Short mmCIF file of C-alpha atoms in Angstrom, two decimals:
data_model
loop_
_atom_site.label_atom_id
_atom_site.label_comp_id
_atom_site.label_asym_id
_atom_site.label_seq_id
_atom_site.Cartn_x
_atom_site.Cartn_y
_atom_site.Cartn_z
CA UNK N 93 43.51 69.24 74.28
CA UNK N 94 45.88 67.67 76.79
CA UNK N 95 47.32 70.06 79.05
CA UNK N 96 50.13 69.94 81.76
CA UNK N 97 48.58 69.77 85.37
CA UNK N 98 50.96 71.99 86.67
CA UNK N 99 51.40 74.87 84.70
CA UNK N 100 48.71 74.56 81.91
CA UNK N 101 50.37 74.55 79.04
CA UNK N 102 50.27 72.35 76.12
CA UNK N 103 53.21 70.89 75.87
CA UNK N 104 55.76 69.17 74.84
CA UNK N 105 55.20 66.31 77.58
CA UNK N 106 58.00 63.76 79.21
CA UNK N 107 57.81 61.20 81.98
CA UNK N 108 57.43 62.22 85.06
CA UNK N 109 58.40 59.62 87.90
CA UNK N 110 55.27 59.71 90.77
CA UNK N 111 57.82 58.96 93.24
CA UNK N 112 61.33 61.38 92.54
CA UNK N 113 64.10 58.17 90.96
CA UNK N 114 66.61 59.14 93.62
CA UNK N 115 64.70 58.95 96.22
CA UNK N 116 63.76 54.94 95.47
CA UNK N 117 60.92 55.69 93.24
CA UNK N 118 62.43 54.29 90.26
CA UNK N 119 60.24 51.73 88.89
CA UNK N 120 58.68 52.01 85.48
CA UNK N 121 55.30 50.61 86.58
CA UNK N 122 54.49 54.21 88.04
CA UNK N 123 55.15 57.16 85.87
CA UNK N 124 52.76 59.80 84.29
CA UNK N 125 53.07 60.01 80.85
CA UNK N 126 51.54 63.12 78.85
CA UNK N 127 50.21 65.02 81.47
CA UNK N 128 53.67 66.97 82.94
CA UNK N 129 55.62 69.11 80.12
CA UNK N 130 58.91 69.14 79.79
CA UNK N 131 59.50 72.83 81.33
CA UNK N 132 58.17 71.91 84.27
CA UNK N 133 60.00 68.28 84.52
CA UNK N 134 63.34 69.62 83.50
CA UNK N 135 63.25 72.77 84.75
CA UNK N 136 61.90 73.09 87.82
CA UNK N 137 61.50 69.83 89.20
CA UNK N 138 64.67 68.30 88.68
CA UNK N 139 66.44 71.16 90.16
CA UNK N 140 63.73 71.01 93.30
CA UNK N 141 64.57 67.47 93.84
CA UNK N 142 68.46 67.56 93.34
CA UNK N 143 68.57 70.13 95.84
CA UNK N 144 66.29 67.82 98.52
CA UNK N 145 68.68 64.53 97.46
CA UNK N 146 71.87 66.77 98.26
CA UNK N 147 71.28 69.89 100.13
CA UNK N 148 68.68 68.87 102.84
CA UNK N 149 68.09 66.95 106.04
CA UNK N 150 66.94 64.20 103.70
CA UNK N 151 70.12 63.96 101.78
CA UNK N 152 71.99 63.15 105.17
CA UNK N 153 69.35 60.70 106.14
CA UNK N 154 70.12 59.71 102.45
CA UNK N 155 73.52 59.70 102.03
CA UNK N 156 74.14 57.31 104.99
CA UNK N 157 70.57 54.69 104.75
CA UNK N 158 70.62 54.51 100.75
CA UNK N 159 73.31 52.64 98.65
CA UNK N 160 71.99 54.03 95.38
CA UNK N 161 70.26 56.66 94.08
CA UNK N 162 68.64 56.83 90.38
CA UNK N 163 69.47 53.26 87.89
CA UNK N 164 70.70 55.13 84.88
CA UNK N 165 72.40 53.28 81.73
CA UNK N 166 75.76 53.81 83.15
CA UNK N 167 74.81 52.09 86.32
CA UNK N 168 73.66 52.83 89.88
CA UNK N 169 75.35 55.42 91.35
CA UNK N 170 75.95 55.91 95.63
CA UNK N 171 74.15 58.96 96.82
CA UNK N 172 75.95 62.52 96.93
CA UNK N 173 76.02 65.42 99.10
CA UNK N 174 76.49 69.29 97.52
CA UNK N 175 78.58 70.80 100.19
CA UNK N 176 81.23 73.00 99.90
CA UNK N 177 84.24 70.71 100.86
CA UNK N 178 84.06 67.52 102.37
CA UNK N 179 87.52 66.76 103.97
CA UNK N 180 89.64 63.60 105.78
CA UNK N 181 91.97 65.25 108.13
CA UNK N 182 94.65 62.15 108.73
CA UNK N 183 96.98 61.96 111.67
CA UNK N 184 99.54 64.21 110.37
CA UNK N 185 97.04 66.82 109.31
CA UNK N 186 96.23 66.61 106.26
CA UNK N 187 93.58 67.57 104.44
CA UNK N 188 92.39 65.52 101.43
CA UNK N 189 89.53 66.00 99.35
CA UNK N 190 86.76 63.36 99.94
CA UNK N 191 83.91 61.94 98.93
CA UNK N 192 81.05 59.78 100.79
CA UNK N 193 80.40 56.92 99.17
CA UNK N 194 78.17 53.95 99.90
CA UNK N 195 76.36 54.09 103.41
CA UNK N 196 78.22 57.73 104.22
CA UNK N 197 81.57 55.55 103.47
CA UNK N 198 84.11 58.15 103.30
CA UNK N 199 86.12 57.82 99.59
CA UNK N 200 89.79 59.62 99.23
CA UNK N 201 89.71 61.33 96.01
CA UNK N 202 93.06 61.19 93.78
CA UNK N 203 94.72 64.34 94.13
CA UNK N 204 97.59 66.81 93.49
CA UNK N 205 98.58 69.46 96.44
CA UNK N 206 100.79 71.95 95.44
CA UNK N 207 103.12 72.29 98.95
CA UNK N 208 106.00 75.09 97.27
CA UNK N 209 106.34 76.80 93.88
CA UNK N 210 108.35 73.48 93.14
CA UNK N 211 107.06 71.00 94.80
CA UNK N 212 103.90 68.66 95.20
CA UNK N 213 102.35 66.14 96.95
CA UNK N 214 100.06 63.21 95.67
CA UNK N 215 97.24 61.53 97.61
CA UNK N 216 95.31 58.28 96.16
CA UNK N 217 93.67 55.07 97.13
CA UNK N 218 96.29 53.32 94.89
CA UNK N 219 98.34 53.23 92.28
CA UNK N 220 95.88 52.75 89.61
CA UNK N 221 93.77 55.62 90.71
CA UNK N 222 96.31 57.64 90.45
CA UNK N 223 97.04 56.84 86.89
CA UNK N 224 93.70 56.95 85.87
CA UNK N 225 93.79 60.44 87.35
CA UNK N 226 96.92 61.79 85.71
CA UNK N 227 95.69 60.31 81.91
CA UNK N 228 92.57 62.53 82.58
CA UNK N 229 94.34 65.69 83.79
CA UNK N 230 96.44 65.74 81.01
CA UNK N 231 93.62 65.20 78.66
CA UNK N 232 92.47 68.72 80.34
CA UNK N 233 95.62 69.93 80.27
CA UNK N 234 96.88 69.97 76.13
CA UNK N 235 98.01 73.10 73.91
CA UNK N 236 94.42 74.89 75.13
CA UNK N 237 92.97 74.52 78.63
CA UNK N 238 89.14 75.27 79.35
CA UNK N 239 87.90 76.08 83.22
CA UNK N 240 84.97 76.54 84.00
CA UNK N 241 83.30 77.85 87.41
CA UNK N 242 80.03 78.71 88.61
CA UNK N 243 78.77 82.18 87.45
CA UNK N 244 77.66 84.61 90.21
CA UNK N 245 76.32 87.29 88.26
CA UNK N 246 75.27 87.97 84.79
CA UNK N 247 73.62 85.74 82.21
CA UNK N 248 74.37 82.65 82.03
CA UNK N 249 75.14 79.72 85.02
CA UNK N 250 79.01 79.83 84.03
CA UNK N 251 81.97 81.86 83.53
CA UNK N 252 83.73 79.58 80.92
CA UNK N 253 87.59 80.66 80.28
CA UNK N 254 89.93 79.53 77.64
CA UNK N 255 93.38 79.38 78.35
CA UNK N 256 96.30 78.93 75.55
CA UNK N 257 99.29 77.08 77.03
CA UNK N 258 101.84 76.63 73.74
CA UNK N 259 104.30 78.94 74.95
CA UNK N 260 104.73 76.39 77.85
CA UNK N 261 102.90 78.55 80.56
CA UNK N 262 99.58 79.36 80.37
CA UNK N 263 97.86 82.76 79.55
CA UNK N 264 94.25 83.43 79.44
CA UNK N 265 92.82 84.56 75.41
CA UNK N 266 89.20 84.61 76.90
CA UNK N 267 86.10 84.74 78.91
CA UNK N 268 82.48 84.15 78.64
CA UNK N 269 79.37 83.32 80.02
CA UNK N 270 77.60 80.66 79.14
CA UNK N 271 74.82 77.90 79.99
CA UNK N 272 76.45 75.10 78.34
CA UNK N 273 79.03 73.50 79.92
CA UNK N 274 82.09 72.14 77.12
CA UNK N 275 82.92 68.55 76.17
CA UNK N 276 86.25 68.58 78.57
CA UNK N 277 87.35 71.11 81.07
CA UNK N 278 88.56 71.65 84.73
CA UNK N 279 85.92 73.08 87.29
CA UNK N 280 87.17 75.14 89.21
CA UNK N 281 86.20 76.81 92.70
CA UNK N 282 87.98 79.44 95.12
CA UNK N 283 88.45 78.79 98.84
CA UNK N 284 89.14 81.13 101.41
CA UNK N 285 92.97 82.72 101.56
CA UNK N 286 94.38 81.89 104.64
CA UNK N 287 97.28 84.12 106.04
CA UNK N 288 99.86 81.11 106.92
CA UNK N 289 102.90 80.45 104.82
CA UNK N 290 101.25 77.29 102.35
CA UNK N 291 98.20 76.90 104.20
CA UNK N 292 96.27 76.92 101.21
CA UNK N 293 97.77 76.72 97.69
CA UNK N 294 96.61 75.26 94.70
CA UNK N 295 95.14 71.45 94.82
CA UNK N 296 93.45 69.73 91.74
CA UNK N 297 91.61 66.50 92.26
CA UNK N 298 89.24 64.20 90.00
CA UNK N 299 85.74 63.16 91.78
CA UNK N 300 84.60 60.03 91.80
CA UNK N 301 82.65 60.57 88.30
CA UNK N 302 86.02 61.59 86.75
CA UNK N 303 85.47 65.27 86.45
CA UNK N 304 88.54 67.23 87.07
CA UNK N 305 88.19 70.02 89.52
CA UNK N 306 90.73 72.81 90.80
CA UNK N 307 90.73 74.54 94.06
CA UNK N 308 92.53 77.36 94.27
CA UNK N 309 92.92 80.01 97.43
CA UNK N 310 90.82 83.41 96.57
CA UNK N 311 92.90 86.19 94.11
CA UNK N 312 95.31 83.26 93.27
CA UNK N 313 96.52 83.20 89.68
CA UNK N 314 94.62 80.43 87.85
CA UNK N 315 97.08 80.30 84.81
CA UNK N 316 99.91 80.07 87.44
CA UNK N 317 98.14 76.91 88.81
CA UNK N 318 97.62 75.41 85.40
CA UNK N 319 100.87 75.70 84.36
CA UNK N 320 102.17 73.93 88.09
CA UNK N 321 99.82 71.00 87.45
CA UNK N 322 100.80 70.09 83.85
CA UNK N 323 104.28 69.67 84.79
CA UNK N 324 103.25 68.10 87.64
CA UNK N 325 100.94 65.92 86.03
CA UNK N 326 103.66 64.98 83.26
CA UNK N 327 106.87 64.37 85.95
CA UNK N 328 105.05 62.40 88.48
CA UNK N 329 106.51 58.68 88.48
CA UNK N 330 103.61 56.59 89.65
CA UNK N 331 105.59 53.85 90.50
CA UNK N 332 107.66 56.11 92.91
CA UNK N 333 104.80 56.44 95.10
CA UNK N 334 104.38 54.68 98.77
CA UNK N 335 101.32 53.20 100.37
CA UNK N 336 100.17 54.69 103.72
CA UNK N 337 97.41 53.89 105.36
CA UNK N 338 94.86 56.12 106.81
CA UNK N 339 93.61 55.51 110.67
CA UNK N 340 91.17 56.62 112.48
CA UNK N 341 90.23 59.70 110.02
CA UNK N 342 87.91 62.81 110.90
CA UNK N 343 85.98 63.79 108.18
CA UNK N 344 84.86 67.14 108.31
CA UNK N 345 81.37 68.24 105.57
CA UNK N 346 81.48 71.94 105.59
CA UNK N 347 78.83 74.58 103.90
CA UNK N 348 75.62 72.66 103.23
CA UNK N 349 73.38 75.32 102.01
CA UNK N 350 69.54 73.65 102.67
CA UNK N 351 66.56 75.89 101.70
CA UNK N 352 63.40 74.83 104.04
CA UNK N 353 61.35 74.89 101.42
CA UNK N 354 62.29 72.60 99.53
CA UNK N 355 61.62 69.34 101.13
CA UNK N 356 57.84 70.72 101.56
CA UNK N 357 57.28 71.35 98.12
CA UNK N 358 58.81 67.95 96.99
CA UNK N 359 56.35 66.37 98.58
CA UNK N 360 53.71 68.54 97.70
CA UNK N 361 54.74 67.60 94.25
CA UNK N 362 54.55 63.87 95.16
CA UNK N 363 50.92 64.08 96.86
CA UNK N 364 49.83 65.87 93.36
CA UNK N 365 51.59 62.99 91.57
CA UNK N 366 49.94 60.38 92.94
CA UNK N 367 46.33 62.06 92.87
CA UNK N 368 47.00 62.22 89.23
CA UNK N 369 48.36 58.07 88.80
CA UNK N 370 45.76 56.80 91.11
CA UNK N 371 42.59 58.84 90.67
CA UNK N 372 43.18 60.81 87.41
CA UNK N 373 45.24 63.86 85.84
CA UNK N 374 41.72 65.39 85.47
CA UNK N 375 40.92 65.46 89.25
CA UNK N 376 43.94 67.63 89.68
CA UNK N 377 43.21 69.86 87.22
CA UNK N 378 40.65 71.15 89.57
CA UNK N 379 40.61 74.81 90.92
CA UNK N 380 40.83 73.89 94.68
CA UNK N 381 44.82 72.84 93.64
CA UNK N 382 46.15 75.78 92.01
CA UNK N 383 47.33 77.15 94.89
CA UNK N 384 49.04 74.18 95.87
CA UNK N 385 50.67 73.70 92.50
CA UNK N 386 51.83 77.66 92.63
CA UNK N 387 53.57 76.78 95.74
CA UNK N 388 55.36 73.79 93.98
CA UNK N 389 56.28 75.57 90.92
CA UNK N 390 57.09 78.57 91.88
CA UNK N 391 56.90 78.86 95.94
CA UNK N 392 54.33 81.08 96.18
CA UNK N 393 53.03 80.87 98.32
CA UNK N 394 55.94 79.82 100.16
CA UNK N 395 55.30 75.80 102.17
CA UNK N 396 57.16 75.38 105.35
CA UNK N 397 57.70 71.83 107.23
CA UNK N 398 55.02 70.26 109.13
CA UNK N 399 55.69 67.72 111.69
CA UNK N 400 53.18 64.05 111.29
CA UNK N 401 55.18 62.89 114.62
CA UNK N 402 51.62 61.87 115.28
CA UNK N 403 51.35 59.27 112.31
CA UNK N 404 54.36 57.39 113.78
CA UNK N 405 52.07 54.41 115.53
CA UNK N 406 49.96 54.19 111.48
CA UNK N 407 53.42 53.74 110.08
CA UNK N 408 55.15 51.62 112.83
CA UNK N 409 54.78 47.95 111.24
CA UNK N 410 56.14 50.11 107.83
CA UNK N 411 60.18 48.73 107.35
CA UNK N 412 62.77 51.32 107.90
CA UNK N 413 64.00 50.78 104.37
CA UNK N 414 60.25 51.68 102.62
CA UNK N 415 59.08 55.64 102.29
CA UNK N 416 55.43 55.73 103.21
CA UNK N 417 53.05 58.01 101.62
CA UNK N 418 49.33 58.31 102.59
CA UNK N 419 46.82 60.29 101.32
CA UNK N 420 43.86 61.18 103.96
CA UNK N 421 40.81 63.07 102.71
CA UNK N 422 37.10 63.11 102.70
CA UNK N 423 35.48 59.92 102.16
CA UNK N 424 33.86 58.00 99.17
CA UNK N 425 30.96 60.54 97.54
CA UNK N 426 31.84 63.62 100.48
CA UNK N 427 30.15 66.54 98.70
CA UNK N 428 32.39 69.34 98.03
CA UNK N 429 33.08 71.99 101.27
CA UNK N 430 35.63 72.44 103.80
CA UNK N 431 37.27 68.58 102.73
CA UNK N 432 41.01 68.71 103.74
CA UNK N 433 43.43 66.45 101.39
CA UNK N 434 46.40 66.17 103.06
CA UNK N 435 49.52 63.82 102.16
CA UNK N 436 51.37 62.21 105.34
CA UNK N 437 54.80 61.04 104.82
CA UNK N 438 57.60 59.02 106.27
CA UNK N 439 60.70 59.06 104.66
CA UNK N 440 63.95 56.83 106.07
CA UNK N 441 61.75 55.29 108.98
CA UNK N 442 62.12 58.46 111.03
CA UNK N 443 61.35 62.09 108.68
CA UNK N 444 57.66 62.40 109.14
CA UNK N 445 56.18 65.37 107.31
CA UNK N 446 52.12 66.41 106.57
CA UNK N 447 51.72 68.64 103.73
CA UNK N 448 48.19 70.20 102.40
CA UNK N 449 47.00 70.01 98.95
CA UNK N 450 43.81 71.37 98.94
CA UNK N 451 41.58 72.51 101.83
CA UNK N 452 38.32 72.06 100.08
CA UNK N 453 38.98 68.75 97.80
CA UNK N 454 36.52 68.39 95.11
CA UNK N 455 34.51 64.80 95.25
CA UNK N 456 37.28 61.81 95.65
CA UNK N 457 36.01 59.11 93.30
CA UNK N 458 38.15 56.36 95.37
CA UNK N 459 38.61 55.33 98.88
CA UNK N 460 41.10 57.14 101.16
CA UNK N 461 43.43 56.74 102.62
CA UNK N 462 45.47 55.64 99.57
CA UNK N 463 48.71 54.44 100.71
CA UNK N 464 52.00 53.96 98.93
CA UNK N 465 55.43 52.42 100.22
CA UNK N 466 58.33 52.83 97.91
CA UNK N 467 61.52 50.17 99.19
CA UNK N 468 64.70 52.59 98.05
CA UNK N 469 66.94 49.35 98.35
CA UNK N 470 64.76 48.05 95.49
CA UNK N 471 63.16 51.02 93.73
CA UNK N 472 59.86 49.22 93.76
CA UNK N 473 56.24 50.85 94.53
CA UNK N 474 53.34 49.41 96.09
CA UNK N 475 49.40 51.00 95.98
CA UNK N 476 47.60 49.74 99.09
CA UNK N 477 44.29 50.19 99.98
CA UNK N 478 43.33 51.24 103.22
CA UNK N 479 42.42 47.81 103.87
CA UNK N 480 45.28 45.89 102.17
CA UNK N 481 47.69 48.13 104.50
CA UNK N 482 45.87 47.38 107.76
CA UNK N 483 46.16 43.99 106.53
CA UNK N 484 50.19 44.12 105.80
CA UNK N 485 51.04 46.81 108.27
CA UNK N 486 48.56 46.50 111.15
CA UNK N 487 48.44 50.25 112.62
CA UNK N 488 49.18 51.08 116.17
CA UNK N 489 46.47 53.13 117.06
CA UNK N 490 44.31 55.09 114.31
CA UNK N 491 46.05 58.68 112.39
CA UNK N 492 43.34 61.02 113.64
#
């Protein structure tokens, strides 16, 4: 019976890319099919590797050296970051919600600041953003109003509240958690009250995937808000507007919670990964990698960072815009013993990183190293032999 190789169970199985998509390993040609369940794929990898793509030092390297991330039916999308707030402070102090876009391109969001209990100000690229952004807030914005916001304690991973708004200002009719998030609603998240006449009231903006989102200062009434931004949204004369430009912005990334273990344990999973394509899901079935695949799963025990500074000369001829991955271990027909199999990594021509998978490997029935570059410009793998990459990308120097 077919079993997953990281957690054992039987099933049910879904592709699992070797190489994560967003990080440029999207190529169809190298996936394992059958052998990783969906629990595992869904629920704890996905989550590991959104959090390296967007919350680490490789989602800065990311954000600013990769134009897209995973190819999905929609279309490529540019790279995000999760932080908190990502700001452009303009000339006359504003603040204006922002995105980075393409290359770490910094991408004004269309936007609504509430400046009085009457009044408003609007901030867009142009004219046609801002429409686009109005039609969608009043879709969010009818008869009933739905926010949701991320739940920080109890069951569930929101707090999902209902708002009725016939009367002509809103009131709340309920609250719930729940782990689905609705067909249409607002997000909403709370910022920090500051004690300055307007320094921080209400502002709703949609990101650059259309999703409406509310920020609102901390204690501030959220039916008060939603009743300001619907007749905002519905007396706003788009063709009122004027153009300004924007020169010489700061833009100011604020709160980017990154967990060290993570990036370790991604590439844990991606040494295990491509044991399994190249030599065999059975080989990593073996004992000698449970404990590795315990730390991947479930961080225990916990991986930290380890420099491969040293690698740098193996992986010098390597372009900038190709991840490297190299697995070193015993040789052809080593008996079994004190074998170290170690993957080496360079990710964005500069993050080098050496991760163990097993310190007594059982019998390697191929030749290592085993090298793999993955171009993120192109999403498209290459296996090397240790000869072929010698041959391609003549080493400066030897790895040990």
């Amino acid at each position: 019976m077919t079993t997953c190789i990281y957690c054992g169970s039987a099933g049910p199985f879904s592709d699992e890319h070797v190489i994560p998509a967003g990080l440029g390993g999207d190529d169809r040609r190298f996936m394992l099919k059958g052998i990783v369940c969906e629990y595992c794929n869904c629920r704890v990898f996905s989550p590991l590797e959104a959090s390296l793509l967007r919350a680490s030092p490789v989602a800065l390297a990311r954000q600013f050296l990769q134009k897209t991330g995973r190819r999905r039916a929609s279309g490529a999308s540019s790279p995000t970051m999760q932080a908190e707030q990502i700001l452009m402070v303009t000339r006359e102090g504003n603040q204006l919600e922002t995105e980075l876009g393409e290359f770490g391109r910094a991408v004004t969001l269309a936007q609504i600041h509430q400046t009085t209990n009457t009044s408003c100000d609007t901030h867009a690229r142009d004219k046609q953003q801002l429409t686009t952004f109005l039609g969608a807030l009043r879709s969010c914005l009818l008869d009933t109003a739905i926010v949701l916001e991320k739940a920080t304690s109890g069951a569930g991973r929101y707090v999902l509240r209902t708002y009725d708004g016939r009367s002509g200002a809103y009131t709340i009719t309920s609250t719930q958690n729940t782990d689905v998030r609705p067909k249409k609603y607002i997000w909403l998240s709370t910022v920090a009250r500051i004690e300055e006449p307007n320094a921080r009231l209400p502002i709703v903006f949609s990101r650059r995937s259309g999703q409406v989102s509310m920020k609102v200062p901390d204690g501030y009434p959220i039916d008060q808000a939603l009743t300001f931004f619907k007749k905002a949204a519905h007396q706003i004369d788009v063709s009122a507007t004027v153009s300004n430009d924007i020169e010489n912005p700061i833009v100011h990334v604020s709160n980017v919670a990154m967990d060290i273990s993570i990036q370790p344990r991604v590439l844990a999973k991606i040494g295990i990964n491509l044991l399994a394509f190249a030599v065999g899901a059975d080989f990593v079935r073996d004992r000698q990698f449970d404990e590795i695949k315990r730390s991947i799963v479930r961080n225990d025990p916990p991986l930290y960072p380890r420099s491969a500074e040293s690698l740098s000369n193996v992986f010098a001829k390597v372009p900038d815009t190709c991840h490297v991955f190299a697995l070193f271990g015993p040789d052809l027909g080593a008996p079994a013993g004190y074998n170290p199999l170690v993957l080496a990594s360079r990710l964005y021509g500069h993050m080098f990183d050496l991760v163990p998978l097993c310190l007594s490997a059982p019998p390697v029935p191929v030749g290592l190293p085993l090298y793999f570059t993955a171009d993120y410009t192109s999403h498209q793998i290459k296996q090397l032999t240790s000869r072929e990459f010698a041959a391609i990308y003549p080493p400066i120097g030897h790895p040990f």
